[in-house]
Coordinates of C-alpha atoms (C1' of nucleotides) in Angstrom, one line a residue:
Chain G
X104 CA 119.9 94.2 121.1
X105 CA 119.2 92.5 118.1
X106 CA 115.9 91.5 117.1
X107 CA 115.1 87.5 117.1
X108 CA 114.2 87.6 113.2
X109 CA 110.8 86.8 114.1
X110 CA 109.2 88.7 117.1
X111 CA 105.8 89.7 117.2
X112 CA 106.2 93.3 117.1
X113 CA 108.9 95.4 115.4
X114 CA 111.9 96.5 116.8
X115 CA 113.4 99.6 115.0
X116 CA 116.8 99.8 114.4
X117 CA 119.1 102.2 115.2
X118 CA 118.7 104.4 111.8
X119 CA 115.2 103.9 111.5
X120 CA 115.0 105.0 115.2
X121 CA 117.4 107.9 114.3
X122 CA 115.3 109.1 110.8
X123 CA 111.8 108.6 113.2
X124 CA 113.3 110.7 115.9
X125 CA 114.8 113.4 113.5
X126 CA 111.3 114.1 111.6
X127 CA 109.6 114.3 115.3
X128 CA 111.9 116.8 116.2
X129 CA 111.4 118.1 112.7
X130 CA 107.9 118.8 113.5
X131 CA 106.1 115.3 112.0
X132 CA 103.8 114.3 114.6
X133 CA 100.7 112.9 113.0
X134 CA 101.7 111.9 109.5
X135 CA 98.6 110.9 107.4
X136 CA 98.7 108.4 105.4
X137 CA 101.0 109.2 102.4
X138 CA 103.3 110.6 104.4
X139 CA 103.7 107.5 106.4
X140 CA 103.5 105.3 103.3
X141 CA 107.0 107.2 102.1
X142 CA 108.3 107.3 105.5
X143 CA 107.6 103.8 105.6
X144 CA 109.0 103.2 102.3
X145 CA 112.3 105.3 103.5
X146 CA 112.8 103.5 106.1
X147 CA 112.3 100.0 104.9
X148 CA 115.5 101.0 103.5
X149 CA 117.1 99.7 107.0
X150 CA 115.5 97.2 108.0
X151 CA 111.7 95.6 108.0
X152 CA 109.4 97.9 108.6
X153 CA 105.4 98.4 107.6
X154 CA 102.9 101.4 108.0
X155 CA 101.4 101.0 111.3
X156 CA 104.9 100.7 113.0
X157 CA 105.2 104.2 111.6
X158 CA 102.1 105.6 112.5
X159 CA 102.2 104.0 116.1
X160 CA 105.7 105.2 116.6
X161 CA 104.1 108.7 115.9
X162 CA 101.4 108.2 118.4
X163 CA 103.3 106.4 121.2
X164 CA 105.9 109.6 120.9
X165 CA 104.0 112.1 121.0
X166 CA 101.5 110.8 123.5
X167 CA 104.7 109.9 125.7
X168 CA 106.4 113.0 125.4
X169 CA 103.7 115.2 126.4
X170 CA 102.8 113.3 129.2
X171 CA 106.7 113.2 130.3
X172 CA 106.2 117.2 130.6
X173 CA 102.8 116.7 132.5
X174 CA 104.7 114.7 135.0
X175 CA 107.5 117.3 135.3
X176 CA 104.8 120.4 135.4
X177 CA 102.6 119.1 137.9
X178 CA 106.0 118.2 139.7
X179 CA 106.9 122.0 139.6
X180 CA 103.5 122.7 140.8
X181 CA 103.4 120.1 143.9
X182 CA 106.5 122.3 144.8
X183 CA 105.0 125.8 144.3
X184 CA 102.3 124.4 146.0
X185 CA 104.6 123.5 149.2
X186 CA 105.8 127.4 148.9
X187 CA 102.8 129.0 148.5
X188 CA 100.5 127.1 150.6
X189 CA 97.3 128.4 149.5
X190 CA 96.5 131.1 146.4
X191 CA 93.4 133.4 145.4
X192 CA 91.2 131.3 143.2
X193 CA 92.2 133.5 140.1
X194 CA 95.9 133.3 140.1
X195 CA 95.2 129.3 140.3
X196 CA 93.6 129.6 137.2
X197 CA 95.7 131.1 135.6
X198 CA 98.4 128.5 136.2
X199 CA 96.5 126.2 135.2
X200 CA 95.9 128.1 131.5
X201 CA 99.6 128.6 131.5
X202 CA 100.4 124.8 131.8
X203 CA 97.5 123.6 129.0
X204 CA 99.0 126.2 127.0
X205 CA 102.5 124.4 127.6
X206 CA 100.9 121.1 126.6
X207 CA 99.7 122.2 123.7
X208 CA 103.6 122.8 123.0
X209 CA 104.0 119.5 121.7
X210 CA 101.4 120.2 118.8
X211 CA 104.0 121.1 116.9
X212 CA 106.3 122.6 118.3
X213 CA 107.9 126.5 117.1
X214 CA 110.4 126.0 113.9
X215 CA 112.8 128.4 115.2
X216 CA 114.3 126.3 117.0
X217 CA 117.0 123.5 115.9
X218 CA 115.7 121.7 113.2
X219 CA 117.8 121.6 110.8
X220 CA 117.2 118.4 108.8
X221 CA 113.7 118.1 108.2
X222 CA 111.4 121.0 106.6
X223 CA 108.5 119.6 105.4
X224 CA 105.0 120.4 107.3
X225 CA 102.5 118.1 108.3
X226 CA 100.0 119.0 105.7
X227 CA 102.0 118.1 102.9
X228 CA 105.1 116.2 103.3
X229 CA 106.4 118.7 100.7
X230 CA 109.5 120.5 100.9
X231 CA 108.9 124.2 102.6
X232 CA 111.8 126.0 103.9
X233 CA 111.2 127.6 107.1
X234 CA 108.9 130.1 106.0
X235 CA 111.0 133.4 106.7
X236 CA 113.7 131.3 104.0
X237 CA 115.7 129.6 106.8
X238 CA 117.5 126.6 106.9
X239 CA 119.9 126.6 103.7
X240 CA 120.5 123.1 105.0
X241 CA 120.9 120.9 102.0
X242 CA 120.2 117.1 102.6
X243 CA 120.1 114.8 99.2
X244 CA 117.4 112.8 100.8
X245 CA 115.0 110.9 98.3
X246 CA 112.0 109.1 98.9
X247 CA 111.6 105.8 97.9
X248 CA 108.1 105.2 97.1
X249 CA 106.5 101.8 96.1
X250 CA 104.4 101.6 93.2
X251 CA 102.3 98.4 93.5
X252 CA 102.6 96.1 90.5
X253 CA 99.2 95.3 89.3
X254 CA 98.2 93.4 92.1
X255 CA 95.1 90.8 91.0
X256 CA 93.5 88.0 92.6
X257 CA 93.2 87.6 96.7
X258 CA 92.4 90.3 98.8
X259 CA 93.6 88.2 101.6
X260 CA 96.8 87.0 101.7
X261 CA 98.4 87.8 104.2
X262 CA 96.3 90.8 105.0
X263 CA 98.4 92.2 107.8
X264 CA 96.4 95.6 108.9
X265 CA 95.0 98.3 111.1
X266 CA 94.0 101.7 110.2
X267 CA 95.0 105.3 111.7
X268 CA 96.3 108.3 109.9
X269 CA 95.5 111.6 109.9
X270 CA 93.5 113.6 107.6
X271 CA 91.8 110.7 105.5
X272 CA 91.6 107.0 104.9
X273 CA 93.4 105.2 102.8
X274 CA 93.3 101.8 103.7
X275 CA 95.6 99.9 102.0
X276 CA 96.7 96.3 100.9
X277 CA 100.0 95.9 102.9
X278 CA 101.6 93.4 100.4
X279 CA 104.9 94.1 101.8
X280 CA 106.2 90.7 102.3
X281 CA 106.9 91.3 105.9
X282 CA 110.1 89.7 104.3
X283 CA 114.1 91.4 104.4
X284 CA 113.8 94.5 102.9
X285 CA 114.3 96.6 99.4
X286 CA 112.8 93.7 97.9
X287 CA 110.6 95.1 95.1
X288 CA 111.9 97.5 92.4
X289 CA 111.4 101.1 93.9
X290 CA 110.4 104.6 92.3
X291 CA 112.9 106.8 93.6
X292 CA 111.0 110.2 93.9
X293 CA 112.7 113.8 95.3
X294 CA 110.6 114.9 97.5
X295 CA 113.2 117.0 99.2
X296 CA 115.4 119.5 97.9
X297 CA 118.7 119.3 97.1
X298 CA 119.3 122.6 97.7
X299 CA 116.9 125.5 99.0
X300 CA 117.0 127.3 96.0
X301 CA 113.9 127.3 93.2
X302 CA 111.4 125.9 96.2
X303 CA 108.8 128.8 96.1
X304 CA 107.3 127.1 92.8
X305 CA 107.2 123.8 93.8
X306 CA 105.1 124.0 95.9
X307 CA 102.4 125.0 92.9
X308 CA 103.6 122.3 90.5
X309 CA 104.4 119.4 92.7
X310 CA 100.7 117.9 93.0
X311 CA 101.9 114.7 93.2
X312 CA 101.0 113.6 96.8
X313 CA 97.3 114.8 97.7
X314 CA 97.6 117.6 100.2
X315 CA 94.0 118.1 101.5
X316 CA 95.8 121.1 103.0
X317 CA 95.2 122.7 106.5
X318 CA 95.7 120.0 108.8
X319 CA 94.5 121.4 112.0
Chain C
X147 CA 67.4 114.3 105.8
X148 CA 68.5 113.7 101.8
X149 CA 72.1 114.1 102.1
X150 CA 73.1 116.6 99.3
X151 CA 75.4 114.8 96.9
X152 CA 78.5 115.9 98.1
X153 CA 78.7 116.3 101.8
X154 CA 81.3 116.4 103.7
X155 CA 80.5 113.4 105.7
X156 CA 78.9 110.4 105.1
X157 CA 75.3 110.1 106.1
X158 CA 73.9 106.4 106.0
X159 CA 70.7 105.5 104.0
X160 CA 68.0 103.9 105.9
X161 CA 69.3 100.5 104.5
X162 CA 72.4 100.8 105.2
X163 CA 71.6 101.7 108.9
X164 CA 69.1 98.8 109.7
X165 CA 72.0 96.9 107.9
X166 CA 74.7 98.2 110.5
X167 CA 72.2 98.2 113.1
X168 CA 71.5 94.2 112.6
X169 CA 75.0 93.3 112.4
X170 CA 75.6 95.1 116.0
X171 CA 72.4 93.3 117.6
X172 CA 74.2 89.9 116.0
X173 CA 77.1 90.4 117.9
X174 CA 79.3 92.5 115.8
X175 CA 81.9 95.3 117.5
X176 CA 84.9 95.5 116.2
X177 CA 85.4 94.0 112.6
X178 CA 88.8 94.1 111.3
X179 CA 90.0 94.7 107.9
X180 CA 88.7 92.3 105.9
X181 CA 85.2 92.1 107.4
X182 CA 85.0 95.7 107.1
X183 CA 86.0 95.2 103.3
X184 CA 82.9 92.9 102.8
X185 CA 80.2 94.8 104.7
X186 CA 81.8 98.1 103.2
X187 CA 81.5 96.6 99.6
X188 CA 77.7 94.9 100.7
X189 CA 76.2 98.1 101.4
X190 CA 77.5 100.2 99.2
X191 CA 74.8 98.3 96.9
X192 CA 72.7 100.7 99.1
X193 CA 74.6 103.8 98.1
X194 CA 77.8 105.7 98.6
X195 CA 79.9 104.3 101.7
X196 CA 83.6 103.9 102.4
X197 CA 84.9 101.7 104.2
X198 CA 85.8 104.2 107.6
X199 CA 82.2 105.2 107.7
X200 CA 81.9 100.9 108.6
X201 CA 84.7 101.2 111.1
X202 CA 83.7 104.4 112.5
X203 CA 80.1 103.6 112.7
X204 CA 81.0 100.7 115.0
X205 CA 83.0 102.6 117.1
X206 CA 80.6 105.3 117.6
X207 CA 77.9 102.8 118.3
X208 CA 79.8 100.6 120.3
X209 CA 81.3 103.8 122.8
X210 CA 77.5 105.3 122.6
X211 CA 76.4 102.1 123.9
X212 CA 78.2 101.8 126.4
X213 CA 78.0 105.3 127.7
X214 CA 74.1 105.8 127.7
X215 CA 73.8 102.3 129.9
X216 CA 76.6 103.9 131.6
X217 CA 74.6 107.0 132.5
X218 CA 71.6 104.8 133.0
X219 CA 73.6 103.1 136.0
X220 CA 75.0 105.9 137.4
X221 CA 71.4 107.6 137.6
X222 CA 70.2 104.7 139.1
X223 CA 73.1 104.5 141.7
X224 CA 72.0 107.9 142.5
X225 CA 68.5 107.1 142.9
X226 CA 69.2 104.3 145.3
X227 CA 71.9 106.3 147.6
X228 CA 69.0 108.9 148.3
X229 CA 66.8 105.9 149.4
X230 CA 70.0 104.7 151.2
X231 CA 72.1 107.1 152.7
X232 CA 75.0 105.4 153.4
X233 CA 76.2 101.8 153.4
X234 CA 78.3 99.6 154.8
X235 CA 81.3 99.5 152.9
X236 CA 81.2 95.9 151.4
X237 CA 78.2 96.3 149.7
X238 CA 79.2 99.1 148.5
X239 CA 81.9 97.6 146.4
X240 CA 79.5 94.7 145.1
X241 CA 77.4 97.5 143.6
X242 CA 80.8 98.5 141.8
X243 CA 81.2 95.2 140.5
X244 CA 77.7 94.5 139.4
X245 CA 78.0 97.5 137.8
X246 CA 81.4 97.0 135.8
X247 CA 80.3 93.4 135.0
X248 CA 77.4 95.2 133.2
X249 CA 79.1 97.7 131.0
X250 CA 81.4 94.1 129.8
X251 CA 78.1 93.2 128.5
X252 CA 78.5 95.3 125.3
X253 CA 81.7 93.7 124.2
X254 CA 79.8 91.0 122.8
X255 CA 76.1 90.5 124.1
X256 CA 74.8 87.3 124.9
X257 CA 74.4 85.3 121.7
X258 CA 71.1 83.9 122.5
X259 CA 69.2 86.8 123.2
X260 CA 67.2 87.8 119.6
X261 CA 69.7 88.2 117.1
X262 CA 68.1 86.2 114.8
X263 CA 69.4 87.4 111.3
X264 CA 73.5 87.3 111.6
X265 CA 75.3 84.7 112.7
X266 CA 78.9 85.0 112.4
X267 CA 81.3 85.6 115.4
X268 CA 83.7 89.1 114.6
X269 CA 86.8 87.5 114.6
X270 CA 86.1 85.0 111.3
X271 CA 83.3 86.6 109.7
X272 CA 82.4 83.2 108.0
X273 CA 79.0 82.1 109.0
X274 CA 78.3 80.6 111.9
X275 CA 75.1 79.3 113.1
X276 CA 73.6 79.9 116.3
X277 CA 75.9 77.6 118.0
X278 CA 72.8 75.4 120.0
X279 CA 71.7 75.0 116.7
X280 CA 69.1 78.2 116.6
X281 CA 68.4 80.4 114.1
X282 CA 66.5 78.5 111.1
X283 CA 66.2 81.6 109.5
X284 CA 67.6 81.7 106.0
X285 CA 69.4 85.1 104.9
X286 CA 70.5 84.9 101.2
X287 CA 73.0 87.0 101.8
X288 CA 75.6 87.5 99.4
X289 CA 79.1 89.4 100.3
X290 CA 80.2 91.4 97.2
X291 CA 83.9 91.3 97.6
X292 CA 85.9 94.0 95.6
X293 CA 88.7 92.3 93.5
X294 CA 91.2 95.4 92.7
X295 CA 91.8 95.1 89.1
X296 CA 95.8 95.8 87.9
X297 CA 96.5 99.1 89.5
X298 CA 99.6 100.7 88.3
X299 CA 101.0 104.0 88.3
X300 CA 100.0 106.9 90.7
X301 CA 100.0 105.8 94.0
X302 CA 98.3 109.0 94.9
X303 CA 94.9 109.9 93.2
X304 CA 92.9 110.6 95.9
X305 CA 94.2 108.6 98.7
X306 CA 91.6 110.0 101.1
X307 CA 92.6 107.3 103.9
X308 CA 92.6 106.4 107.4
X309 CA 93.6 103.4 109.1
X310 CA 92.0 101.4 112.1
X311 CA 90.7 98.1 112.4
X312 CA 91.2 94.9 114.9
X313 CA 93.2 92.0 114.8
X314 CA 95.6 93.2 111.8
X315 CA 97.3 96.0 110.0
X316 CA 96.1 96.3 105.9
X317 CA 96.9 100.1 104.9
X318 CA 94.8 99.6 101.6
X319 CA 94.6 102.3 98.6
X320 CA 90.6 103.4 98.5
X321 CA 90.4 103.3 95.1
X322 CA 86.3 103.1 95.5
X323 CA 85.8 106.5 94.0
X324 CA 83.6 108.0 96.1
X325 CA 81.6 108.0 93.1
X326 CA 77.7 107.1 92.9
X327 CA 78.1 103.5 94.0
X328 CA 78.4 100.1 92.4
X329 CA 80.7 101.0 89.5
X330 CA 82.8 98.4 88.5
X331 CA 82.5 94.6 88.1
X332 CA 82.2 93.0 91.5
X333 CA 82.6 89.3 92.2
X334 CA 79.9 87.7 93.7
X335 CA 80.9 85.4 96.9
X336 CA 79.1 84.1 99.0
X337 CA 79.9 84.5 102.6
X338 CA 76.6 83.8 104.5
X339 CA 74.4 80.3 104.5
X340 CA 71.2 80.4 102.2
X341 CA 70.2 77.7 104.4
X342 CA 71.4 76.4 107.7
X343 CA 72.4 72.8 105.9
X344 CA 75.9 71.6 105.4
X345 CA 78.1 74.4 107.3
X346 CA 79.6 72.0 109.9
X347 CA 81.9 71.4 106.9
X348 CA 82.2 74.2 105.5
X349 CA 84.1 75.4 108.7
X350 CA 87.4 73.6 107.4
X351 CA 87.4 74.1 103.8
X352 CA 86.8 78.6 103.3
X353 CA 89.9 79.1 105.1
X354 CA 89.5 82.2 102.4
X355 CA 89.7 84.9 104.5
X356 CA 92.7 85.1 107.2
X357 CA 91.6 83.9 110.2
X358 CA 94.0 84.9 112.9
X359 CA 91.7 83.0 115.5
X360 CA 91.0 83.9 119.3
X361 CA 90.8 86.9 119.5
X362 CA 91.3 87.6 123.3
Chain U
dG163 C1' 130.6 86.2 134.2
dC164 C1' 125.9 84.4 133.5
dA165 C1' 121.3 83.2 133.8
dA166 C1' 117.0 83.8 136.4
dA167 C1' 114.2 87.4 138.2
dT168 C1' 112.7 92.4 138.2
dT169 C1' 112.0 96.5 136.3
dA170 C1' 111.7 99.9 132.8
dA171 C1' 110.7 101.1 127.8
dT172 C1' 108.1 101.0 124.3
dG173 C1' 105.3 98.7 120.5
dA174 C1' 100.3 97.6 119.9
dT175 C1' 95.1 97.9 121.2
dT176 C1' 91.3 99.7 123.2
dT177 C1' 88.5 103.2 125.2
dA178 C1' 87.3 107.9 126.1
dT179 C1' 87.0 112.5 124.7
dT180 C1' 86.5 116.1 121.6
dC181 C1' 85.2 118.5 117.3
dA182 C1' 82.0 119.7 114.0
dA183 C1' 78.2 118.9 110.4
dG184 C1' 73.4 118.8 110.0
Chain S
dC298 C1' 70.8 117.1 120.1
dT299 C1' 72.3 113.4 117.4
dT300 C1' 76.1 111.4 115.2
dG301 C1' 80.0 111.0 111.9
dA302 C1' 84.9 112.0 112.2
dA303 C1' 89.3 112.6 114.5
dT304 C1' 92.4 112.7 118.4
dA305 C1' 94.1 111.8 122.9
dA306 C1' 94.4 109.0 126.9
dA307 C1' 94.6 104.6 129.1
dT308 C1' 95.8 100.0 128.8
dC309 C1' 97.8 95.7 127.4
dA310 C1' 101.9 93.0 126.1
dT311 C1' 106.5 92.1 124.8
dT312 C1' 111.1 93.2 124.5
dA313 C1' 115.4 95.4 126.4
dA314 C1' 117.9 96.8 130.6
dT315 C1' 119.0 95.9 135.1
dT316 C1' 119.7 93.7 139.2
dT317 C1' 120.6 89.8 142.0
dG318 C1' 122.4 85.3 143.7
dC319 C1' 125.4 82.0 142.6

DNA sequence: GCAAATTAATGATTTATTCAAG
DNA sequence: CTTGAATAAATCATTAATTTGC
């Protein structure tokens, strides 16, 4: 259960696991590269953690869950199939529309439903209530966000890396120790509400992550 | 063909191409972080680059590779079933493996095939001569390696990023700012041989960039 | 109970596919 | 039609669950 100190690839722990699986359901499935840089941040909180494990955990979750439902659908269909023996071309087809149509479920999936931690969208890691004002939901959740020290000298390092985001590049030194955690001075930053009140503005004066906007 | 100041996507200058296009014919396919730091910060001597128009170039050109002498075999294999109709199955499968064995070719081409201008293998980047002692040619090629002068405040900016890379994580702020090209101070560092002499040694002592060894 | 042996999960890489600018 | 950009799928590799024989 625990980790050996010094594996060769991360092992999250329960509450980063917990936070990760939260945001998915939240709606976070490809964070670019700020956002994961906060998340990562966030969750260093509990326990070593760097970028890529975020952005991989992203990936591997996504990728798994929506091939978990193509196992069950095609399951459901092997078993039509055994009912129905043989179909008119055209009703085939449309099965098969309605079951890419499914997949693309996992996109990101409708905010009706019960999320009620995590309102932020993809594009922007910004706060945004559920669009039709939903979710009074208050969570006193801040961000930690690192703000390098001026960092001279040596590219190299320790150069841990690998590149993958959404949206746009960034790469980035990774001079994260690798080490503990919380081991650098952090900028605590809001970047969720308090409250759901006074939102509608923010999201005009708080500039301060780059939102290239429409992720699509 | 003049790419019109501020496109959307980056659109290589001759230079820059014949560049790329050497460093694939000497064996490059994959550089990780650091190596794309390096040829990133070399070419964009030739004009505006960034460092995923490197990674993604090699990509591109490495898949593109692969799939035209893919299609090349397969229309072959065609050509040859309507000669013979059917086989016995045995050889059958041999023509398979022949024809996997080929598309392995493009992970890293023979080395002594006429790659006469780079000589370094992808996972050090340091210069490394033709191995049988080949390649008198003399390059004068200098890396210009970006040192990231004290960067505080604002982690955002413009954080256009994306991550990706072999061998190693390095999330890295582009702070490169898109601008015109060669705008601030660079230090010079020599990366590749002026002349074949005295690299034996040299092997042991520029241990400066991470070498994280075999890769595969 | 408790390791060795198997299997299942899942973190990390690589390859293929798709989208879209020009 | 070519190719830069982006995403998804397939694959590899290591860790955790679990089974099994003692």
């Amino acid at each position: 259960m625990m980790c050996p100190a010094s594996s060769s690839r991360w092992c999250p722990t329960p509450e980063q696991l917990m936070i990760l699986e939260e945001m998915y359901r939240g709606g976070i499935r490809t964070p670019n590269a700020s956002q994961i840089q906060q998340i990562t941040a966030h969750l260093s909180y509990y326990g070593k953690i760097e970028g890529k494990n975020v952005f991989y955990w992203f990936q591997n979750h996504k990728a798994r869950d929506r091939q978990k439902l193509r196992r069950k659908l095609s399951k459901e269909m092997q078993q039509q199939q055994q009912q129905q023996h043989q179909l008119p071309q055209i009703q085939q087809q449309n099965q098969q529309n309605h079951h890419h149509h499914l997949l693309h479920y996992l996109d990101s999936p409708p905010p009706s439903a019960l999320q009620p931690l995590y309102h932020y969208n993809s594009a922007t890691f910004l706060p945004q209530m559920g669009i039709e004002g939903a979710s009074p939901q208050r969570m006193n959740y801040m961000w930690k966000v690192d703000i390098p020290e001026s960092n001279d000298g040596m590219v190299e390092e320790k150069s841990k890396m690998r590149m993958y985001s959404r949206d746009n590049w960034m790469m980035m030194v990774d001079m994260c120790p690798t080490s503990p955690c919380c081991s650098r001075p952090l900028k605590t930053l809001q970047l969720f509400p308090i409250t759901a009140t006074n939102l509608k503005e923010e999201s005009t004066t708080s500039t301060q992550f780059s939102c290239p906007t429409t992720t699509t």
